Short mmCIF file of C-alpha atoms in Angstrom, two decimals:
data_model
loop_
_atom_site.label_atom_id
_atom_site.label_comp_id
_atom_site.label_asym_id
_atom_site.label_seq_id
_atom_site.Cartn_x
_atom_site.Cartn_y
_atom_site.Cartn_z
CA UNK A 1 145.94 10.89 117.77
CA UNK A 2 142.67 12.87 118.86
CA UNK A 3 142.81 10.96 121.92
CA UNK A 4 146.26 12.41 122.68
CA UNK A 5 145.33 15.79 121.55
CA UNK A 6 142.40 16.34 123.99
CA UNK A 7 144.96 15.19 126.98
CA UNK A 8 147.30 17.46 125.97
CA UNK A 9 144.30 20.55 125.62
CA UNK A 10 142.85 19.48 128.98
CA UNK A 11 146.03 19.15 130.77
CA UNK A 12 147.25 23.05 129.63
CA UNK A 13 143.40 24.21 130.33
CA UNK A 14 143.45 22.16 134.31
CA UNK A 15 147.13 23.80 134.77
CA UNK A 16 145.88 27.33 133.73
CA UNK A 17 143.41 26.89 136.72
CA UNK A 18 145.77 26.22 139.08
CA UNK A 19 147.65 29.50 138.31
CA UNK A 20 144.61 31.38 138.57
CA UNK A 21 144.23 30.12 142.40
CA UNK A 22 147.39 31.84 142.62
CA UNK A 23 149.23 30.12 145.70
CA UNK A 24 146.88 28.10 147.16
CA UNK A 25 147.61 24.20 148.23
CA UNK A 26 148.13 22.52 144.80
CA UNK A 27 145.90 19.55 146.25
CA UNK A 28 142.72 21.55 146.69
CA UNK A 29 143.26 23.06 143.01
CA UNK A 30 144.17 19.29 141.66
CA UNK A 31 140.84 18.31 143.83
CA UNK A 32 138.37 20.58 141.97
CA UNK A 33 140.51 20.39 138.19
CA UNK A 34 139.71 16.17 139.02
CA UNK A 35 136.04 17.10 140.00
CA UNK A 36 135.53 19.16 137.00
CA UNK A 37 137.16 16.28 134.51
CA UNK A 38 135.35 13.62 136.40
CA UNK A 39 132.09 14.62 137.71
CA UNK A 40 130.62 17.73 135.52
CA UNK A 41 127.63 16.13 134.35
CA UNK A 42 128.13 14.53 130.49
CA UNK A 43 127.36 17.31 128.00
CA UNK A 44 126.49 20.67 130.25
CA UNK A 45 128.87 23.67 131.22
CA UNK A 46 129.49 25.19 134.44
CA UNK A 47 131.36 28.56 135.64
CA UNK A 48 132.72 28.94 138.93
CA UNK A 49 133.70 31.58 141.41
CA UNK A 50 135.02 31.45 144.77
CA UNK A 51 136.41 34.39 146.95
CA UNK A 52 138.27 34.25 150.52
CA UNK A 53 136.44 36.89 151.98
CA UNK A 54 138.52 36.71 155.26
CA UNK A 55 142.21 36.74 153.33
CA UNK A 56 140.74 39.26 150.76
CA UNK A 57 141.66 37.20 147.70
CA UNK A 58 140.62 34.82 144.76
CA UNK A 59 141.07 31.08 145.42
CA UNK A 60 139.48 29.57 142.44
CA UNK A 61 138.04 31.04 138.95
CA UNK A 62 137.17 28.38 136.25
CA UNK A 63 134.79 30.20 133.52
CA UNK A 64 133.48 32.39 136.45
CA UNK A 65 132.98 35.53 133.30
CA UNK A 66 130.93 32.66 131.41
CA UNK A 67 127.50 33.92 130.78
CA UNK A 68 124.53 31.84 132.30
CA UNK A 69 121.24 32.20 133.04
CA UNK A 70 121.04 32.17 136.93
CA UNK A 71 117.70 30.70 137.39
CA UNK A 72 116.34 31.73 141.31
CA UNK A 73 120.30 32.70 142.09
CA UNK A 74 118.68 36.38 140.78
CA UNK A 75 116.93 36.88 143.92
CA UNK A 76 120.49 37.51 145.58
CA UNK A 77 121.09 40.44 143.20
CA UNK A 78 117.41 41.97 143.80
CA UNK A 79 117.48 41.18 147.99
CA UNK A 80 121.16 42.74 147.96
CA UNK A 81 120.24 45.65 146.18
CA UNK A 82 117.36 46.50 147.72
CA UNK A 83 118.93 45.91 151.12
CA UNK A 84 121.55 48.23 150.37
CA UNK A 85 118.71 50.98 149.99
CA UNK A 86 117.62 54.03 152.37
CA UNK A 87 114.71 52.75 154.31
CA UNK A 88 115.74 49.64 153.09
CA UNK A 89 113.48 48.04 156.66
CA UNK A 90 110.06 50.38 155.72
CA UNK A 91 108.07 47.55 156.21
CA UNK A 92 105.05 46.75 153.12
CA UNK A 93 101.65 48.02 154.06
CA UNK A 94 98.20 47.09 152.86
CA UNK A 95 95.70 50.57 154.51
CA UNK A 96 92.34 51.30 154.24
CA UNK A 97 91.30 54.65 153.83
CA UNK A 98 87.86 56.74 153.48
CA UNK A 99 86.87 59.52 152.21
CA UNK A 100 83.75 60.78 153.59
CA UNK A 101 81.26 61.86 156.35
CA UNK A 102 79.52 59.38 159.00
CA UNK A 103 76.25 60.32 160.18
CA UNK A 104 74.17 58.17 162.30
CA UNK A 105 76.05 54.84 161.64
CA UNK A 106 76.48 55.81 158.01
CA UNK A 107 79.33 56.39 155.86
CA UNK A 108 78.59 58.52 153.24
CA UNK A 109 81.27 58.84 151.23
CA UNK A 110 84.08 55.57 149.34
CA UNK A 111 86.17 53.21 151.40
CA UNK A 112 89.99 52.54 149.69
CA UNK A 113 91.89 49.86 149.91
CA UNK A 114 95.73 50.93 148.96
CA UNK A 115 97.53 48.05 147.97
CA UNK A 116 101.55 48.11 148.76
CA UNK A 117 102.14 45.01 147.29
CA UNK A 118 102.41 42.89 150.33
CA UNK A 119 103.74 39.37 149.70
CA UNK A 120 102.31 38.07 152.66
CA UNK A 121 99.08 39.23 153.16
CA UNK A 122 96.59 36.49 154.13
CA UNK A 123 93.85 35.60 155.23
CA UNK A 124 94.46 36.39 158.81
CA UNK A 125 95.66 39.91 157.66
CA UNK A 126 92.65 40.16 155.73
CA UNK A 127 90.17 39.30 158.26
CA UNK A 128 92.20 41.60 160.52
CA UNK A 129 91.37 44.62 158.17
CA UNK A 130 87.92 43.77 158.24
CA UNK A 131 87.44 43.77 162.05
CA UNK A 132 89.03 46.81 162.12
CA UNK A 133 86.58 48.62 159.75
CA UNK A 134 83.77 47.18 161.71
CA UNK A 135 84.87 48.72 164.81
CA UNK A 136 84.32 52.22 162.62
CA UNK A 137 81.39 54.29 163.71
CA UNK A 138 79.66 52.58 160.80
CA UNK A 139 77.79 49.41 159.69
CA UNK A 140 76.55 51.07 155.89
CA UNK A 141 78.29 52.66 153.43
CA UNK A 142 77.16 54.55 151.10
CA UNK A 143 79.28 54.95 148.68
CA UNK A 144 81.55 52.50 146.57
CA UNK A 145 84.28 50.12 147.51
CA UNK A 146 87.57 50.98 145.38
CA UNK A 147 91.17 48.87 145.42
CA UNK A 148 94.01 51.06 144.63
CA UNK A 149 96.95 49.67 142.48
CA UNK A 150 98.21 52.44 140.85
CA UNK A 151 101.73 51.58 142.43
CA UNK A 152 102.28 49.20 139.59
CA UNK A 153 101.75 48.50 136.06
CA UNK A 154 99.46 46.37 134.49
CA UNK A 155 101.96 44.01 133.58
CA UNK A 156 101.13 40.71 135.83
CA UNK A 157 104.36 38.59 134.73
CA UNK A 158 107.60 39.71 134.33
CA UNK A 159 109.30 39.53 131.10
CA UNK A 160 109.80 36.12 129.56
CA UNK A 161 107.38 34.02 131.87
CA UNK A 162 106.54 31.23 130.44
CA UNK A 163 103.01 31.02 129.63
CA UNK A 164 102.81 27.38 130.21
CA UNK A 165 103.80 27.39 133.64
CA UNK A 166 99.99 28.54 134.16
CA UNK A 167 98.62 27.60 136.68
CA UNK A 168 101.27 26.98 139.07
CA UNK A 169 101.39 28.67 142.23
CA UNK A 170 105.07 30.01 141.80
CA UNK A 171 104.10 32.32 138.77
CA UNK A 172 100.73 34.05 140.07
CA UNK A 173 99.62 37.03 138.84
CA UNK A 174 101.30 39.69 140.11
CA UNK A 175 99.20 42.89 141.75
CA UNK A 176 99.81 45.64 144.55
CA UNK A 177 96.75 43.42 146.08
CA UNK A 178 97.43 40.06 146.52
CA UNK A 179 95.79 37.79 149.07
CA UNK A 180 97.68 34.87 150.32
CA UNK A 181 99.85 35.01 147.02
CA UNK A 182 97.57 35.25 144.48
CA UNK A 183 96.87 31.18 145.01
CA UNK A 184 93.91 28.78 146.57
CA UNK A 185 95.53 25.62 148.69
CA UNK A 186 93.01 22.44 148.08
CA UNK A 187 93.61 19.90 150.64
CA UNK A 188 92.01 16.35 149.99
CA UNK A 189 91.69 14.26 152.24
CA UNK A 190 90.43 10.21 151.64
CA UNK A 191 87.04 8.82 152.59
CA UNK A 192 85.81 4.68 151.49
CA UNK A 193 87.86 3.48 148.62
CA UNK A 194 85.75 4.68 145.65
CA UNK A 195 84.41 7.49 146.93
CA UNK A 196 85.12 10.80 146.64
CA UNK A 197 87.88 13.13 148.83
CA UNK A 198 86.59 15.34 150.82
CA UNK A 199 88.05 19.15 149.62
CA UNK A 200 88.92 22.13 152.05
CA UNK A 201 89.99 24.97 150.29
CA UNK A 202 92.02 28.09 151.78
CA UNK A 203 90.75 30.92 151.20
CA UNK A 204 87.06 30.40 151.00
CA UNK A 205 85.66 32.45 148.69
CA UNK A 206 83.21 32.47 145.57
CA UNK A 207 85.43 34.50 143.85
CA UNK A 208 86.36 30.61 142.23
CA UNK A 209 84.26 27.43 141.57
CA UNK A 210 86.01 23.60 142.48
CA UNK A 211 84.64 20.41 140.71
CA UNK A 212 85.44 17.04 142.91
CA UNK A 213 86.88 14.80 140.20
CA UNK A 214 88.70 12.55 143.02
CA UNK A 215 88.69 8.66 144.05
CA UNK A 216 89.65 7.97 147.23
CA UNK A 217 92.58 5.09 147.46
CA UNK A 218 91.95 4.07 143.57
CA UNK A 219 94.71 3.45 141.84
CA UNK A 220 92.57 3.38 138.54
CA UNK A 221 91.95 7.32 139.05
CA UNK A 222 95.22 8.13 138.06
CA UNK A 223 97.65 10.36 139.90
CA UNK A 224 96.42 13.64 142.41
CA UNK A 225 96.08 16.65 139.94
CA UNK A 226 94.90 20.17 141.25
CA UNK A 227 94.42 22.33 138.17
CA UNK A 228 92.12 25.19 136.42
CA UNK A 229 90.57 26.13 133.04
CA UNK A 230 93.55 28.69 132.95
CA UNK A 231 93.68 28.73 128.84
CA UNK A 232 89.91 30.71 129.01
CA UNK A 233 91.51 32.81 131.95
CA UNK A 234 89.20 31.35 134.17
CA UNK A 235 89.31 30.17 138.52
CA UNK A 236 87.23 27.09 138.40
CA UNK A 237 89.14 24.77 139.82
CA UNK A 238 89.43 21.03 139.08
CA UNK A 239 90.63 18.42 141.27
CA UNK A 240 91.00 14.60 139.83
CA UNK A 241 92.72 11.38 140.89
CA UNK A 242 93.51 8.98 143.62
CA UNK A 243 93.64 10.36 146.98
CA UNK A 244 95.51 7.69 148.96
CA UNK A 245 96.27 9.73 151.67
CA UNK A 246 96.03 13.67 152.50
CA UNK A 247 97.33 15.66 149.85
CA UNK A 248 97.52 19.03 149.31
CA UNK A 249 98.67 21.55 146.20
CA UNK A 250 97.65 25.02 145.59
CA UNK A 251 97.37 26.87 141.96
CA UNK A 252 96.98 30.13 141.02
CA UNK A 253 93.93 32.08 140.40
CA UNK A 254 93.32 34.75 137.13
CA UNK A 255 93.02 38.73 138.19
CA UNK A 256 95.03 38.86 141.86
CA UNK A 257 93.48 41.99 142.52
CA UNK A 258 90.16 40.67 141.76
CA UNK A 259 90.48 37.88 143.75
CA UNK A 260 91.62 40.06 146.84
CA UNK A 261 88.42 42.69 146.50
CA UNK A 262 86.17 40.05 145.94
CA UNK A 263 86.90 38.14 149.04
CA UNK A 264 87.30 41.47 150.95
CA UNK A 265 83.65 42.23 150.09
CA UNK A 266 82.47 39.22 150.79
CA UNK A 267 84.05 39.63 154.63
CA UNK A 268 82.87 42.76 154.83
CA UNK A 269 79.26 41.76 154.22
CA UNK A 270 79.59 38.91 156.68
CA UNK A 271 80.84 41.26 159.64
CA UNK A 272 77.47 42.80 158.68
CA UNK A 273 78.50 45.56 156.81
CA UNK A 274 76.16 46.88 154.41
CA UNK A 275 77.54 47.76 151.25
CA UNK A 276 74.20 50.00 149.35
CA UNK A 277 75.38 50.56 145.90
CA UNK A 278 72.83 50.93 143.39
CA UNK A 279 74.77 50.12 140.38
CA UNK A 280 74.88 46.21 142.21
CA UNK A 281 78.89 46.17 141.31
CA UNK A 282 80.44 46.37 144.67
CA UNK A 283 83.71 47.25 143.65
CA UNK A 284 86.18 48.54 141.29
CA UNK A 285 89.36 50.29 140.72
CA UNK A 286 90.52 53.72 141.62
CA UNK A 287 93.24 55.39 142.68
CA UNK A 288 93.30 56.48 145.97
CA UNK A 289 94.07 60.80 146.50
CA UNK A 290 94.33 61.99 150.31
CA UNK A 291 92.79 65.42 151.13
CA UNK A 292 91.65 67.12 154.46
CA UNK A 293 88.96 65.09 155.05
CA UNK A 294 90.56 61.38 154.24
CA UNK A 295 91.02 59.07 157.63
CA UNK A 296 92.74 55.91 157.46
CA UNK A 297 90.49 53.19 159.28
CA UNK A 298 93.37 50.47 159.17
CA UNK A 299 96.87 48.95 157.97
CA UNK A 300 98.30 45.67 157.91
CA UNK A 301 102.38 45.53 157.61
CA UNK A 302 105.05 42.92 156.75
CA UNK A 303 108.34 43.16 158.05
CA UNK A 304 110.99 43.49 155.49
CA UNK A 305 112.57 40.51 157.24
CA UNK A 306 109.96 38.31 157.04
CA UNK A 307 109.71 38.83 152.87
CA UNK A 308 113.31 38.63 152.26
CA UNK A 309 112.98 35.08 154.47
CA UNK A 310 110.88 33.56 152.11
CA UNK A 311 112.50 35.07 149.08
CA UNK A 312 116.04 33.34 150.51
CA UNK A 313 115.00 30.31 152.64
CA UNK A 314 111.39 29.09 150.04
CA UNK A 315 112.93 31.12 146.80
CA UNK A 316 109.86 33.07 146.75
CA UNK A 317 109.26 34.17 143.11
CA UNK A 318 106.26 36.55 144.41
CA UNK A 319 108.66 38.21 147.35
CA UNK A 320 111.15 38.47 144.93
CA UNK A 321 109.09 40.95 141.87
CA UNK A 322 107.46 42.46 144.97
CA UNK A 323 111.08 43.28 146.94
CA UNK A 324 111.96 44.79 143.10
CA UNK A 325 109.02 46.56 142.72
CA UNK A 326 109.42 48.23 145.94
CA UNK A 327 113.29 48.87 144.77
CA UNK A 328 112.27 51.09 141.82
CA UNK A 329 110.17 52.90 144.18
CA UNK A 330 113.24 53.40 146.96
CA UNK A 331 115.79 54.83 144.07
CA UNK A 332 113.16 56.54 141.79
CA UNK A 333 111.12 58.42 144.37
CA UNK A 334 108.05 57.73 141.91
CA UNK A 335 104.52 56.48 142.65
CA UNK A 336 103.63 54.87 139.94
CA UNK A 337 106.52 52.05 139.15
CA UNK A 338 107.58 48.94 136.84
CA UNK A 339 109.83 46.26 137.20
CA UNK A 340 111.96 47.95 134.68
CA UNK A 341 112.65 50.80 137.24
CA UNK A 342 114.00 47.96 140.17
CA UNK A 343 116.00 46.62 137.49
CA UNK A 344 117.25 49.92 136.99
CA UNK A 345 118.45 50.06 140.31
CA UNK A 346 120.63 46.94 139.99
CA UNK A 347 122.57 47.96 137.08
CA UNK A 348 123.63 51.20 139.29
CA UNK A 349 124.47 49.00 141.71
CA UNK A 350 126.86 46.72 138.80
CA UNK A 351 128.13 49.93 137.64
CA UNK A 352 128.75 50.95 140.89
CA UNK A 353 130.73 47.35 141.78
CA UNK A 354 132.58 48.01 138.66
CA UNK A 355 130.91 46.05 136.24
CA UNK A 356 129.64 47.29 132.95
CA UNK A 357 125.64 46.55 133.23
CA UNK A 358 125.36 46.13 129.10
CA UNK A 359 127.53 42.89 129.42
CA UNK A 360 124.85 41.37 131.41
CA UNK A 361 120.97 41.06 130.74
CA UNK A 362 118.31 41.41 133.45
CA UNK A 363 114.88 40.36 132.93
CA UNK A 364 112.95 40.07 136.36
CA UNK A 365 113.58 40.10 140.12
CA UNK A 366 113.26 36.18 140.79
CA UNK A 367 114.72 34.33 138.21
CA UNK A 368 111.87 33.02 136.39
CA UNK A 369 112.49 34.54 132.83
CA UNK A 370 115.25 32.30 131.00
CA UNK A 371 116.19 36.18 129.45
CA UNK A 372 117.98 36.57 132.13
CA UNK A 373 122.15 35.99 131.80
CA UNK A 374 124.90 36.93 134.81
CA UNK A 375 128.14 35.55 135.30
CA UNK A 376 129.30 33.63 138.27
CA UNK A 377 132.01 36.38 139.30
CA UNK A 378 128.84 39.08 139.22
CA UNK A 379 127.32 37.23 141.85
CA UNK A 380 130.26 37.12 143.87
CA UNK A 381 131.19 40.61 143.39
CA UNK A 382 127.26 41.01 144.97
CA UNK A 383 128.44 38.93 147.75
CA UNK A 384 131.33 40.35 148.22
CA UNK A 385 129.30 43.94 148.79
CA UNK A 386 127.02 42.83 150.89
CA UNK A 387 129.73 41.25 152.98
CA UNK A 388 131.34 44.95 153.30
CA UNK A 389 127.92 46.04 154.70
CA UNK A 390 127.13 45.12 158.00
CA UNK A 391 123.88 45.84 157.88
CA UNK A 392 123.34 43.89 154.51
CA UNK A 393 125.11 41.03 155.72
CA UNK A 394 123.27 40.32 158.92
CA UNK A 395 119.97 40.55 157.52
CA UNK A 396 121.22 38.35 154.04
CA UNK A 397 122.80 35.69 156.00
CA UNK A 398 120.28 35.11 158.33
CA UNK A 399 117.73 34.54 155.51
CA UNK A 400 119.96 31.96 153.48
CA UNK A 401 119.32 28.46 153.35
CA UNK A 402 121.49 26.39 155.48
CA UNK A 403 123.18 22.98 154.45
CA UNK A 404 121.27 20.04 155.77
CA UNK A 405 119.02 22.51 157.54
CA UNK A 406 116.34 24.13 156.68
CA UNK A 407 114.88 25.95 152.98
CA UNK A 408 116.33 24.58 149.90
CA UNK A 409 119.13 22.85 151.35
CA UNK A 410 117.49 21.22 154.11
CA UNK A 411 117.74 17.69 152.34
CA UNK A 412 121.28 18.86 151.01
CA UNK A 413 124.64 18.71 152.09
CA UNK A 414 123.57 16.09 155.06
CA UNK A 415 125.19 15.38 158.68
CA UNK A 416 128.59 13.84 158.28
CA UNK A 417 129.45 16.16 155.10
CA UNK A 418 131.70 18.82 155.55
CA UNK A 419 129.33 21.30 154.23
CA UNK A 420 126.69 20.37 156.88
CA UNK A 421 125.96 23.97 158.25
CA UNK A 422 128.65 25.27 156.93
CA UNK A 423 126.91 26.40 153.86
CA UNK A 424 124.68 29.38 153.54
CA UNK A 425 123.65 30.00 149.90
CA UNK A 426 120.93 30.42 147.77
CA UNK A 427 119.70 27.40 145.02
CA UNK A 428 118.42 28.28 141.94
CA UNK A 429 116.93 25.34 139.35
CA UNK A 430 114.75 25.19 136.35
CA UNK A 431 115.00 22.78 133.25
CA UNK A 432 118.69 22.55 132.42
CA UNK A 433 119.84 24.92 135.05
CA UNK A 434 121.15 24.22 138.22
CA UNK A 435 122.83 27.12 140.79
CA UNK A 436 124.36 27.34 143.96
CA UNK A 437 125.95 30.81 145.23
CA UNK A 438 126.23 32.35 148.80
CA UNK A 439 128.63 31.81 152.04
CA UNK A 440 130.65 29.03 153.27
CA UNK A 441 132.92 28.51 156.24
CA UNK A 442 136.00 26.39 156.18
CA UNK A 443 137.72 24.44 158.32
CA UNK A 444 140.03 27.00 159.40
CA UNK A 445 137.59 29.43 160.15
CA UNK A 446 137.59 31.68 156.69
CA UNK A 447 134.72 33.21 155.47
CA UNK A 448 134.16 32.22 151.52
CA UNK A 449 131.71 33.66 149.01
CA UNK A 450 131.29 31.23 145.87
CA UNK A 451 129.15 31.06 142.64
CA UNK A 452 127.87 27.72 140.74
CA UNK A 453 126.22 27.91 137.75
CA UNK A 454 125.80 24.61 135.90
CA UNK A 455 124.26 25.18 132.05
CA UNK A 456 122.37 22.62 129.75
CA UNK A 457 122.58 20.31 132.65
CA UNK A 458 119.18 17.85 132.38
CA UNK A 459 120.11 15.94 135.65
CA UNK A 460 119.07 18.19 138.19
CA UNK A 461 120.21 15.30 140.85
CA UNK A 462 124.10 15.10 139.13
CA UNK A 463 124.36 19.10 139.19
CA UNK A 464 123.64 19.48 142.97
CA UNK A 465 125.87 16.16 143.63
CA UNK A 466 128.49 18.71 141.61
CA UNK A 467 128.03 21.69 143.62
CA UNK A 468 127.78 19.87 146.82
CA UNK A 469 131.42 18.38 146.26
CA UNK A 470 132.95 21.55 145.34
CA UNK A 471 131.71 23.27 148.78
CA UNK A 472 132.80 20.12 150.73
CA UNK A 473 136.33 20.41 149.17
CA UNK A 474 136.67 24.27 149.80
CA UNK A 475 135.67 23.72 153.03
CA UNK A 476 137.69 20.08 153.90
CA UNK A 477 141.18 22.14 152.50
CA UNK A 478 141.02 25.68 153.91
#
């Protein structure tokens, strides 16, 4: 008797689907109703949404006002809003200013560094900021070395990080001054069996210690493990295990802005700059005021494009808080900023789409904070508005990863499927959630926007085999 009354429920619940996809082919509705009953992973949830862009209408709804926590899909609603901005493609700047006289190859006077909270900024950017202030009229300062990053809080996670994901390179510490994300990449490489790896680390700095732990091609070492004494906030590094071949792994390091004066001073003193503070501490933190007499010895920028690729095509987490950081300060006007002032920005922006913002909860700009909770139709109404602007859309498409391609779909949706470059979206995954949502284009030329968001789902492999057959299908029947 329960057997029959489940058939019964399912069959009115499948058939309410199909008159929700209004009058669409009945085969591709009966194709998704039969890939929902057969192939949603055992035991997990999903919401779907799925909008013909080019016909101006819904084709498919199943859940798609179901709350869920969108995991890196978030980065869509932070990229689109911020895109959406005035001076939306001001590109992030990392300057160097001074504040003083030179006399006789002296500076007499403080040397700034204003941090914009650059995503990007690496070594090469740094080094480039350092040849560029020894090309001054100068080769002393008196006077102390400050880092500005007064643009931000002192909040270096965003809400509802987990603290165990310390030390991984996807949660660093987030700072207006970060040098090549806030992370060290160790590289081993194998020497005899039984010896030691050889280490190259990038950056090179002091600023953190490494301790060679390794065995080269032994399986008795145990498995390659880069890691840190993160619990006593510390940066020495420890690297143990077999190296059977070259491996390489980064982690994060404590105090990003820290890390990135530290390693500036350290340049500056080998381009024979002469740093003669008496106090012996060659740095610390100040905000930086222009007046008459400030000059600005050098600036290093980042394209706007370039952050929003890695945000879309590597899901970013860093590009991501920085591109919301930077959103607070587009809408507010304000110096000083918080993440709580981007996030600000996209509730206008769900108001404006004609959402209510207090149905949803936003947490962070990436994704990372399981406080989080959207709906699948919220990211396509985002979709749907960036699709309406030209300007948005170019720059948003362009970023996202493409089916069998290249970023998080590159080993996705492979040649032969029908979703093989037809498939522009964005992934988002952590334990027990799984998301797809961006563009697709079907076989009869129709632009699509869709949402996947697959709940308490602990096979990561079964929830992209999911999402993958609902694109094929939308694209195979349309």
């Amino acid at each position: 008797m329960k057997k029959i009354v489940l058939c019964v429920c399912l069959g009115l619940h499948l058939f309410s689907l199909a008159a929700q996809s209004g009058k669409q082919d009945i085969s591709f509705v009966q194709q998704l109703n039969q890939l929902l009953y057969k192939e949603l992973p055992k035991g997990s949830q999903v919401g779907i949404s799925v909008y013909d862009l080019t016909a101006d209408s819904t084709l498919y709804t199943y859940q798609a006002d179901k709350l869920s926590h969108p995991a890196s899909t978030m980065k869509l609603l932070t990229t689109i809003t911020a895109l959406a901005q005035k001076g939306a493609n001001e590109p992030f700047r990392t300057e160097i200013w001074t504040k003083g006289v030179i006399r006789q190859d002296t500076l007499y006077g403080d040397l700034y560094v204003v941090g914009g909270f650059d995503p990007e900024f690496n070594e090469e950017m740094l080094d480039t900021l350092v040849r560029r202030v020894s090309e001054a009229d100068f080769s002393v300062i008196k006077g102390q070395v400050y880092g500005d990053v007064s643009m931000k809080d002192s909040l270096y996670w965003g809400s509802g990080w987990l603290w165990d994901d310390n030390p991984s390179s996807f949660q660093p510490y987030l700072s207006p001054l970060m040098l090549c994300k806030g992370c060290v990449k160790v590289t081993a490489i194998p020497g005899n069996p039984g010896e030691p790896a050889e280490l190259q680390c990038v950056p090179v700095s002091t600023y953190y210690q490494v301790e060679n732990h390794t065995v080269s091609k032994s399986q008795k070492a145990g498995r390659f493990r880069v890691t840190r004494n993160w619990l006593e906030n510390g940066n020495r590094i420890f690297v143990s295990g077999s190296v059977e071949r070259k491996r390489s792994e980064s982690v994060n390091l404590y105090a990003s802005q820290d890390y990135f004066m530290h390693t500036l001073i350290e340049r500056l003193q080998a381009a024979d700059i002469l740093l003669e503070d008496t106090t012996g501490v060659f740095y610390s933190f100040k905000e930086f005021r222009p007046d008459s007499i400030s000059i600005r010895l050098a600036v290093c920028e980042t394209p706007v494009a370039a952050v929003v690729k890695e945000i879309m095509k590597e899901s970013d987490n860093l590009n991501a808080e920085a591109m919301l950081c930077r959103l607070g300060a587009q809408t507010t006007g304000e110096k000083y900023l918080s993440a709580e002032a981007g996030l600000s920005a996209v509730r206008a922006l769900i108001r404006k789409l004609g959402y209510c913002p207090d149905d949803y909860n936003l947490a962070d700009g990436c994704g990372l904070s399981n406080y989080n909770f959207i709906s699948p139709e919220l990211l396509v109404a985002f979709l749907r508005y960036a699709y309406s602007r030209t300007d948005v859309f170019q720059q948003l498409y362009k970023a996202l990863p493409i089916g069998g391609i290249d970023g998080t779909l590159q080993y996705r949706m492979r040649s032969g499927t029908p979703s093989f470059r037809n498939v522009h979206a964005k992934t988002g995954s952590f334990t027990g959630i799984n998301c797809l949502s961006g563009y697709l284009r079907t076989s009869a030329g129709h632009q699509v926007a869709f949402a996947i968001m697959n709940q308490n789902v602990l096979s990561g492999r079964e929830a992209r085999k999911f999402q993958d057959a609902v694109c094929d299908i939308l694209i195979r029947c349309f």
